[in-house]
Structure formats: C-alpha cells, structure tokens
C-alpha positions as a Python dict, from the first residue, in 0.01 Angstrom:
ca = {
    (1, 'M'): (0, 0, 0),
    (2, 'I'): (-98, 401, -103),
    (3, 'A'): (122, 686, 42),
    (4, 'G'): (202, 1056, 24),
    (5, 'A'): (-136, 1243, -20),
    (6, 'S'): (-276, 1491, 252),
    (7, 'M'): (-491, 1204, 454),
    (8, 'V'): (-828, 1318, 656),
    (9, 'T'): (-882, 1095, 905),
    (10, 'P'): (-1051, 1122, 1233),
    (11, 'D'): (-780, 1282, 1422),
    (12, 'G'): (-719, 1564, 1180),
    (13, 'V'): (-507, 1510, 815),
    (14, 'L'): (-195, 1344, 803),
    (15, 'D'): (93, 1485, 572),
    (16, 'E'): (213, 1243, 333),
    (17, 'G'): (-42, 996, 487),
    (18, 'W'): (41, 645, 370),
    (19, 'L'): (-261, 338, 359),
    (20, 'E'): (-271, 10, 315),
    (21, 'V'): (-552, -258, 233),
    (22, 'Q'): (-600, -617, 312),
    (23, 'D'): (-884, -818, 225),
    (24, 'G'): (-1121, -485, 111),
    (25, 'R'): (-1051, -307, 457),
    (26, 'I'): (-782, -78, 542),
    (27, 'A'): (-524, -290, 740),
    (28, 'G'): (-326, 57, 868),
    (29, 'L'): (-252, 377, 828),
    (30, 'G'): (17, 659, 939),
    (31, 'S'): (192, 959, 829),
    (32, 'G'): (574, 964, 685),
    (33, 'P'): (766, 647, 550),
    (34, 'P'): (550, 396, 455),
    (35, 'P'): (621, 61, 578),
    (36, 'R'): (672, -132, 278),
    (37, 'T'): (702, 8, -87),
    (38, 'P'): (378, 201, -208),
    (39, 'D'): (173, 81, -482),
    (40, 'R'): (19, 352, -571),
    (41, 'D'): (173, 743, -471),
    (42, 'L'): (-44, 1055, -462),
    (43, 'T'): (217, 1333, -338),
    (44, 'G'): (75, 1588, -385),
    (45, 'Q'): (-300, 1485, -346),
    (46, 'W'): (-577, 1379, -117),
    (47, 'L'): (-730, 1114, 19),
    (48, 'V'): (-1088, 1126, 141),
    (49, 'P'): (-1293, 885, 324),
    (50, 'G'): (-1573, 749, 61),
    (51, 'F'): (-1846, 978, 62),
    (52, 'V'): (-2206, 852, 192),
    (53, 'D'): (-2509, 979, -1),
    (54, 'M'): (-2787, 888, 237),
    (55, 'H'): (-3049, 1057, -7),
    (56, 'S'): (-3044, 1020, -370),
    (57, 'H'): (-3345, 920, -614),
    (58, 'G'): (-3174, 793, -971),
    (59, 'G'): (-2812, 931, -1169),
    (60, 'G'): (-2705, 813, -1509),
    (61, 'G'): (-3009, 800, -1695),
    (62, 'A'): (-3173, 535, -1387),
    (63, 'T'): (-3440, 549, -1135),
    (64, 'V'): (-3477, 353, -802),
    (65, 'M'): (-3805, 360, -835),
    (66, 'G'): (-3902, 79, -984),
    (67, 'A'): (-3680, -113, -844),
    (68, 'D'): (-3518, -266, -1169),
    (69, 'A'): (-3154, -420, -1051),
    (70, 'G'): (-3007, -312, -1451),
    (71, 'Q'): (-3122, 97, -1354),
    (72, 'V'): (-3002, 53, -925),
    (73, 'Q'): (-2719, -125, -1119),
    (74, 'T'): (-2612, 208, -1336),
    (75, 'F'): (-2699, 423, -1079),
    (76, 'G'): (-2461, 294, -812),
    (77, 'A'): (-2183, 333, -1085),
    (78, 'T'): (-2213, 643, -1140),
    (79, 'H'): (-2218, 857, -860),
    (80, 'R'): (-1931, 550, -717),
    (81, 'R'): (-1762, 708, -1013),
    (82, 'R'): (-1784, 1023, -842),
    (83, 'G'): (-1643, 914, -538),
    (84, 'T'): (-1989, 807, -326),
    (85, 'T'): (-1887, 488, -207),
    (86, 'T'): (-2165, 429, 29),
    (87, 'L'): (-2535, 476, -182),
    (88, 'M'): (-2911, 488, -20),
    (89, 'A'): (-3151, 431, -269),
    (90, 'S'): (-3479, 720, -187),
    (91, 'L'): (-3812, 667, -327),
    (92, 'V'): (-4067, 934, -379),
    (93, 'S'): (-4412, 899, -293),
    (94, 'G'): (-4636, 674, -478),
    (95, 'P'): (-4925, 412, -367),
    (96, 'V'): (-4822, 222, -53),
    (97, 'D'): (-4888, -92, -292),
    (98, 'Q'): (-4586, -15, -571),
    (99, 'L'): (-4401, 87, -282),
    (100, 'E'): (-4431, -250, -81),
    (101, 'R'): (-4293, -354, -394),
    (102, 'D'): (-4033, -165, -417),
    (103, 'V'): (-3882, -156, -66),
    (104, 'R'): (-3905, -548, -106),
    (105, 'A'): (-3687, -535, -462),
    (106, 'L'): (-3429, -267, -327),
    (107, 'A'): (-3400, -456, 4),
    (108, 'E'): (-3225, -769, -184),
    (109, 'L'): (-3051, -569, -363),
    (110, 'A'): (-2971, -360, -36),
    (111, 'A'): (-2835, -736, 102),
    (112, 'D'): (-2611, -793, -227),
    (113, 'G'): (-2432, -489, -127),
    (114, 'L'): (-2587, -256, -450),
    (115, 'I'): (-2685, -39, -157),
    (116, 'A'): (-2672, 44, 182),
    (117, 'G'): (-3035, 50, 168),
    (118, 'V'): (-3411, 270, 143),
    (119, 'H'): (-3441, 604, 256),
    (120, 'L'): (-3845, 668, 189),
    (121, 'E'): (-3904, 1000, 130),
    (122, 'G'): (-4325, 976, 144),
    (123, 'P'): (-4603, 921, 53),
    (124, 'W'): (-4650, 1091, 418),
    (125, 'I'): (-4603, 1412, 417),
    (126, 'S'): (-4773, 1733, 394),
    (127, 'A'): (-4935, 1895, 36),
    (128, 'A'): (-4862, 2239, 127),
    (129, 'R'): (-4551, 2128, 75),
    (130, 'K'): (-4530, 1835, -137),
    (131, 'G'): (-4219, 2005, -388),
    (132, 'A'): (-4176, 1738, -627),
    (133, 'H'): (-4424, 1452, -462),
    (134, 'D'): (-4707, 1401, -663),
    (135, 'E'): (-5042, 1568, -468),
    (136, 'N'): (-5300, 1255, -541),
    (137, 'V'): (-5040, 956, -351),
    (138, 'L'): (-4993, 1197, -9),
    (139, 'T'): (-5168, 1051, 289),
    (140, 'A'): (-5126, 1061, 690),
    (141, 'P'): (-4937, 759, 767),
    (142, 'D'): (-5178, 496, 891),
    (143, 'P'): (-5034, 304, 1140),
    (144, 'A'): (-5081, -13, 956),
    (145, 'D'): (-4937, 146, 648),
    (146, 'V'): (-4631, 228, 786),
    (147, 'R'): (-4514, -126, 960),
    (148, 'R'): (-4640, -272, 642),
    (149, 'L'): (-4315, -91, 471),
    (150, 'L'): (-4108, -145, 735),
    (151, 'D'): (-4199, -512, 720),
    (152, 'A'): (-4160, -526, 319),
    (153, 'G'): (-3780, -429, 414),
    (154, 'G'): (-3699, -682, 654),
    (155, 'G'): (-3414, -394, 815),
    (156, 'A'): (-3341, -244, 494),
    (157, 'V'): (-3528, 44, 499),
    (158, 'R'): (-3276, 286, 740),
    (159, 'M'): (-3409, 628, 699),
    (160, 'V'): (-3847, 752, 639),
    (161, 'T'): (-3884, 1128, 552),
    (162, 'L'): (-4261, 1282, 720),
    (163, 'A'): (-4490, 1519, 802),
    (164, 'P'): (-4535, 1538, 1172),
    (165, 'E'): (-4837, 1745, 1192),
    (166, 'L'): (-5067, 1490, 972),
    (167, 'E'): (-5263, 1268, 1163),
    (168, 'H'): (-5096, 995, 1329),
    (169, 'G'): (-4763, 1149, 1263),
    (170, 'L'): (-4555, 1126, 1571),
    (171, 'D'): (-4729, 774, 1601),
    (172, 'A'): (-4554, 701, 1298),
    (173, 'V'): (-4175, 833, 1428),
    (174, 'R'): (-4199, 643, 1746),
    (175, 'T'): (-4316, 369, 1483),
    (176, 'V'): (-4000, 440, 1236),
    (177, 'A'): (-3744, 448, 1541),
    (178, 'A'): (-3839, 154, 1737),
    (179, 'A'): (-3813, -86, 1402),
    (180, 'G'): (-3444, 88, 1429),
    (181, 'A'): (-3484, 312, 1078),
    (182, 'V'): (-3418, 691, 1125),
    (183, 'A'): (-3716, 871, 1089),
    (184, 'A'): (-3686, 1268, 926),
    (185, 'V'): (-3818, 1580, 940),
    (186, 'G'): (-3891, 1665, 614),
    (187, 'H'): (-4209, 1841, 338),
    (188, 'T'): (-4327, 1977, 636),
    (189, 'D'): (-4562, 2236, 758),
    (190, 'A'): (-4600, 2140, 1120),
    (191, 'P'): (-4524, 2448, 1375),
    (192, 'Y'): (-4228, 2445, 1619),
    (193, 'E'): (-4383, 2298, 1880),
    (194, 'V'): (-4499, 1983, 1664),
    (195, 'V'): (-4145, 1936, 1543),
    (196, 'T'): (-4015, 1975, 1865),
    (197, 'E'): (-4252, 1667, 1976),
    (198, 'A'): (-4125, 1456, 1690),
    (199, 'V'): (-3771, 1473, 1825),
    (200, 'Q'): (-3852, 1380, 2163),
    (201, 'A'): (-4049, 1133, 2013),
    (202, 'G'): (-3702, 972, 1822),
    (203, 'A'): (-3715, 1185, 1489),
    (204, 'T'): (-3333, 1235, 1435),
    (205, 'V'): (-3302, 1412, 1060),
    (206, 'A'): (-3398, 1736, 907),
    (207, 'T'): (-3428, 1592, 555),
    (208, 'H'): (-3293, 1956, 295),
    (209, 'L'): (-3321, 2195, 577),
    (210, 'F'): (-3460, 2485, 460),
    (211, 'N'): (-3614, 2285, 98),
    (212, 'A'): (-4020, 2202, 99),
    (213, 'M'): (-4101, 2288, 500),
    (214, 'T'): (-4172, 2646, 614),
    (215, 'P'): (-4006, 2925, 576),
    (216, 'L'): (-3839, 3068, 955),
    (217, 'H'): (-4065, 3340, 1062),
    (218, 'H'): (-3927, 3538, 1368),
    (219, 'R'): (-4298, 3507, 1560),
    (220, 'S'): (-4380, 3179, 1438),
    (221, 'P'): (-4026, 2979, 1394),
    (222, 'G'): (-4189, 2664, 1249),
    (223, 'P'): (-4008, 2374, 1142),
    (224, 'I'): (-3637, 2503, 1106),
    (225, 'M'): (-3603, 2675, 1437),
    (226, 'A'): (-3666, 2320, 1588),
    (227, 'L'): (-3424, 2095, 1425),
    (228, 'L'): (-3127, 2353, 1447),
    (229, 'E'): (-3143, 2383, 1772),
    (230, 'D'): (-3121, 2014, 1896),
    (231, 'E'): (-2795, 1860, 1869),
    (232, 'R'): (-2961, 1516, 1824),
    (233, 'V'): (-3123, 1590, 1454),
    (234, 'T'): (-2854, 1577, 1159),
    (235, 'L'): (-2917, 1817, 908),
    (236, 'E'): (-2912, 1746, 550),
    (237, 'L'): (-2773, 2016, 326),
    (238, 'I'): (-2795, 2013, -43),
    (239, 'L'): (-2523, 2250, -165),
    (240, 'D'): (-2588, 2267, -571),
    (241, 'G'): (-2560, 2692, -567),
    (242, 'A'): (-2947, 2630, -666),
    (243, 'H'): (-3138, 2461, -335),
    (244, 'L'): (-2968, 2748, -78),
    (245, 'H'): (-2765, 3005, -58),
    (246, 'P'): (-2382, 2955, 20),
    (247, 'A'): (-2465, 3197, 303),
    (248, 'I'): (-2700, 2967, 465),
    (249, 'A'): (-2520, 2690, 488),
    (250, 'A'): (-2204, 2858, 649),
    (251, 'H'): (-2440, 2997, 871),
    (252, 'V'): (-2554, 2628, 964),
    (253, 'R'): (-2225, 2494, 977),
    (254, 'A'): (-2113, 2774, 1284),
    (255, 'S'): (-2446, 2729, 1474),
    (256, 'A'): (-2534, 2437, 1470),
    (257, 'G'): (-2156, 2288, 1419),
    (258, 'A'): (-2020, 2104, 1153),
    (259, 'E'): (-2034, 1789, 1304),
    (260, 'R'): (-2420, 1779, 1289),
    (261, 'V'): (-2441, 1826, 842),
    (262, 'A'): (-2483, 1568, 628),
    (263, 'L'): (-2452, 1689, 305),
    (264, 'V'): (-2663, 1455, 59),
    (265, 'T'): (-2781, 1551, -302),
    (266, 'D'): (-3094, 1450, -404),
    (267, 'A'): (-2994, 1336, -703),
    (268, 'M'): (-3215, 1199, -945),
    (269, 'E'): (-3186, 1037, -1296),
    (270, 'A'): (-3044, 1341, -1529),
    (271, 'T'): (-2749, 1356, -1301),
    (272, 'D'): (-2413, 1296, -1470),
    (273, 'V'): (-2678, 1257, -1829),
    (274, 'G'): (-2745, 1641, -1895),
    (275, 'D'): (-2996, 1901, -1979),
    (276, 'G'): (-3337, 1729, -2150),
    (277, 'E'): (-3678, 1643, -2083),
    (278, 'Y'): (-3741, 1360, -1737),
    (279, 'V'): (-3998, 1212, -1497),
    (280, 'L'): (-3983, 1192, -1156),
    (281, 'G'): (-4208, 994, -927),
    (282, 'G'): (-4463, 1006, -1239),
    (283, 'L'): (-4414, 1416, -1287),
    (284, 'A'): (-4235, 1596, -1575),
    (285, 'V'): (-3947, 1711, -1463),
    (286, 'R'): (-3716, 1976, -1716),
    (287, 'V'): (-3359, 2007, -1611),
    (288, 'Q'): (-3192, 2347, -1797),
    (289, 'D'): (-2883, 2475, -1710),
    (290, 'G'): (-2820, 2145, -1408),
    (291, 'V'): (-3096, 2285, -1208),
    (292, 'A'): (-3431, 1985, -1203),
    (293, 'R'): (-3805, 2209, -1215),
    (294, 'L'): (-4133, 2034, -1217),
    (295, 'V'): (-4300, 2178, -1568),
    (296, 'E'): (-4556, 2245, -1387),
    (297, 'G'): (-4541, 2446, -1140),
    (298, 'G'): (-4179, 2525, -1131),
    (299, 'S'): (-4097, 2369, -833),
    (300, 'I'): (-3758, 2204, -745),
    (301, 'A'): (-3747, 1830, -815),
    (302, 'G'): (-3417, 1713, -690),
    (303, 'S'): (-3107, 1770, -851),
    (304, 'T'): (-2819, 1694, -1069),
    (305, 'L'): (-2583, 1697, -827),
    (306, 'T'): (-2270, 1446, -686),
    (307, 'M'): (-2103, 1408, -372),
    (308, 'D'): (-1751, 1560, -534),
    (309, 'S'): (-1965, 1859, -614),
    (310, 'A'): (-2142, 1928, -307),
    (311, 'F'): (-1770, 1871, -113),
    (312, 'R'): (-1645, 2141, -367),
    (313, 'F'): (-1913, 2402, -332),
    (314, 'A'): (-1868, 2357, 97),
    (315, 'V'): (-1502, 2435, 79),
    (316, 'R'): (-1469, 2680, -207),
    (317, 'H'): (-1851, 2844, -113),
    (318, 'A'): (-1961, 2806, 241),
    (319, 'G'): (-1694, 2828, 492),
    (320, 'F'): (-1626, 2409, 585),
    (321, 'S'): (-1244, 2335, 623),
    (322, 'M'): (-1120, 1965, 462),
    (323, 'V'): (-1195, 1867, 823),
    (324, 'D'): (-1585, 1965, 789),
    (325, 'A'): (-1635, 1854, 463),
    (326, 'V'): (-1503, 1497, 542),
    (327, 'R'): (-1740, 1445, 835),
    (328, 'A'): (-2018, 1628, 618),
    (329, 'T'): (-1987, 1377, 357),
    (330, 'S'): (-1886, 1081, 538),
    (331, 'A'): (-1850, 1018, 895),
    (332, 'T'): (-2188, 1208, 981),
    (333, 'P'): (-2405, 1056, 748),
    (334, 'A'): (-2250, 689, 846),
    (335, 'R'): (-2321, 753, 1176),
    (336, 'T'): (-2697, 883, 1106),
    (337, 'L'): (-2745, 585, 935),
    (338, 'G'): (-2574, 335, 1219),
    (339, 'I'): (-2358, 191, 1002),
    (340, 'G'): (-2019, 445, 1133),
    (341, 'D'): (-1855, 130, 1280),
    (342, 'R'): (-1812, -44, 867),
    (343, 'V'): (-1783, 293, 626),
    (344, 'G'): (-1729, 646, 667),
    (345, 'A'): (-1396, 661, 806),
    (346, 'L'): (-1016, 629, 723),
    (347, 'K'): (-965, 404, 991),
    (348, 'E'): (-805, 115, 1063),
    (349, 'G'): (-1040, -223, 1051),
    (350, 'L'): (-1338, -30, 833),
    (351, 'A'): (-1381, -111, 442),
    (352, 'A'): (-1164, 27, 212),
    (353, 'D'): (-1326, 336, 80),
    (354, 'A'): (-1140, 606, -54),
    (355, 'V'): (-1161, 902, -313),
    (356, 'V'): (-821, 1096, -392),
    (357, 'L'): (-860, 1428, -498),
    (358, 'D'): (-615, 1679, -694),
    (359, 'A'): (-488, 2022, -545),
    (360, 'D'): (-845, 2129, -745),
    (361, 'L'): (-1052, 1840, -505),
    (362, 'Q'): (-1153, 1666, -823),
    (363, 'V'): (-1177, 1317, -820),
    (364, 'S'): (-863, 1138, -975),
    (365, 'A'): (-942, 802, -858),
    (366, 'V'): (-1202, 608, -549),
    (367, 'L'): (-1104, 315, -402),
    (368, 'A'): (-1445, 56, -256),
    (369, 'R'): (-1427, -201, -32),
    (370, 'G'): (-1034, -224, -156),
    (371, 'E'): (-1041, -191, -512),
    (372, 'W'): (-946, 116, -746),
    (373, 'V'): (-1297, 169, -964),
    (374, 'A'): (-1298, 209, -1333),
}
C-alpha cells in the first residue's frame, strides 16, 4: 500500500491518492485515507504510470545490436532506473542475415520479459533520409525478406519502420500490419500522396516525426503533413532539446491532440554514460555535450535521452500538462503497441508499474511489476 501522492490516472489527477499492489498488479486505488496503513508515504510527490518507450537502441554503455543477453539486461536496467518499465529493443539497419539472428535472440529475451518486443528501424528506409544508418545495407523491402524477419520474431517484432516510397513499400506496410505488428513511416523521402496511401494501407506510427523525413513545404507538404493530419497515426517525438524545437512539440500537441503523441528516447549506448566515442550500427559516433552525431557527416545519431527527461521537457518547455505528459509517456505508446490492457496506466488489474516524481519531476523511486527498483 502506497499513499499520499498526487496520482495521475486515466480519470485525471487524484489528490492524496493511494494504490494497493498484490502479486505484481494494481489491486485497488483511490483518493483520501487509504483502507489500511500505507507501507510507503508519498506525500508531496507525484505518482505516474511506468514509462513505455517504444523506440530505444541502448543505454548504460550497452546496445541491443548483437542481441547479447548481458547487454540487453544492462540496457533494460539503465532505463528502468529512470522510470521506463516497458521497453522495446530497436535494431538499426543491417544485413538481413544479421538482423534475422538478432531478431531470433531478442525474441527469446522478450519471452523472458527483459524487453517488450523488437522494433526494426530499417533496412527498408530511404538513402536520402538515412540519418545515422549505414547506406551500404539499405534496401527495398523484398517481400520474402519482410516475411522472413517477421517470422523470425515469432510475434516478438512489434514495430517496423520503413519508407513507403521504396519498391514494394506499400506491400510491406500491408504485410507488417497483417502480421499484427505496427507499420511505421520513417526515414522517408515520400511525397504526401504516397504517405497517405501508406496510412490507408495500415501504417499507424510516424517514426520520430520531423526527423529523417522530407521537411514540410507549402507547395509540397510531404510526409509530415500526411502523418499529422490523420488521426489514426501516433506521432513519435524526441524531446531532448536537440531533435526538435519546443515550439514544434507544442504545436503538434495542440494541433494533433495530446492523445496522439508518444514520447520516445531513440537512446543509444551513451545514455547515462557520458560524452565520448561510440559506434551505432557500425558507424562511428561522437557524443559531445550529450548530443550524439556521426563522426562522418554530422547527422544526429540517436540520443542520450531518458524518458524522465523527456517527461520534464514536455511539461516545462512544450506546454504539456501532467495528464498530457503521462499519456505521451505511457498510455499512448502502450495502446499503439497493443499492450494497453497490461501496462501504461494506473488502473486496477494492470501491472503495478509506477514512477514516483518529486516536486521538480525528478525520479525518486520506481515500481516495476510491484517491486521497488534498486
């Protein structure tokens, strides 16, 4: 039993909220005096759902590329300490044979509960908008290869980012959606009309909206407008102060609605480690002042962001209310991934995943599956 916090639930903020945990799940919650003496008093603090990050590559000096179990454990523990209790493993572009091996290994780790699933970011993306992906491994989505990687995951591949303008691109969107995974549009140079077709074909996510896609133009609106205007599309935003100006994030929230925004970290292995030299998908990366960029070319190469920092940025700089920020860091990504019936909210019956935030919105404690994280 924990009590005393301002608790953000699907019904709004409960003052002096209490929450009871049994067997790793939320057994009850409410406001006012708790039904029994609390085990932990959270007076003066916030209690929000555990964060759900649907796009992350690494952290704590570890990477998900290569699918090493020890590295994935470090990756998970790093983000869990910062409040992310549900975490996807995002693979960057690579040869299909290598991706198949990684997907198979990560699927086993997903079955063990270390990660929530696998996100394939490439190799079916545009060379013109490749960002920090190795151009030498980019390719059109051959139908056999798409099926091969989906099958390798045995249901663990929950999201695939691709450029729909590529040969077989729209067919790939349909195949991914038919397999029960999320088809995401990203790293794309597609015109407005093609992205509209992709959404009609089943694409439901904009991978880090604005980043690594054709910029908005008043005579050629491109992918950004097509993704913004369709209410079926969840909009990923990276709120680290480097990927997007806060005014853009505020505009997306106001124009598309806070319920369509999913904050993601796009974190790489330097997260919670520090500046220095790193490698992402075989490419040399330099992290300076917390910003990761390719040594060659200078493209932003993921981030060193954690979800608690993204949460604070949303509230302090982008006009998000606490309720909006909770939606964007928990409920919306959980719903988008199809796991909203298990995680993503402080609601009876769901996993007892929660983050305690102090008055400055700094993490003071994390509850994962009913256990306090060290």
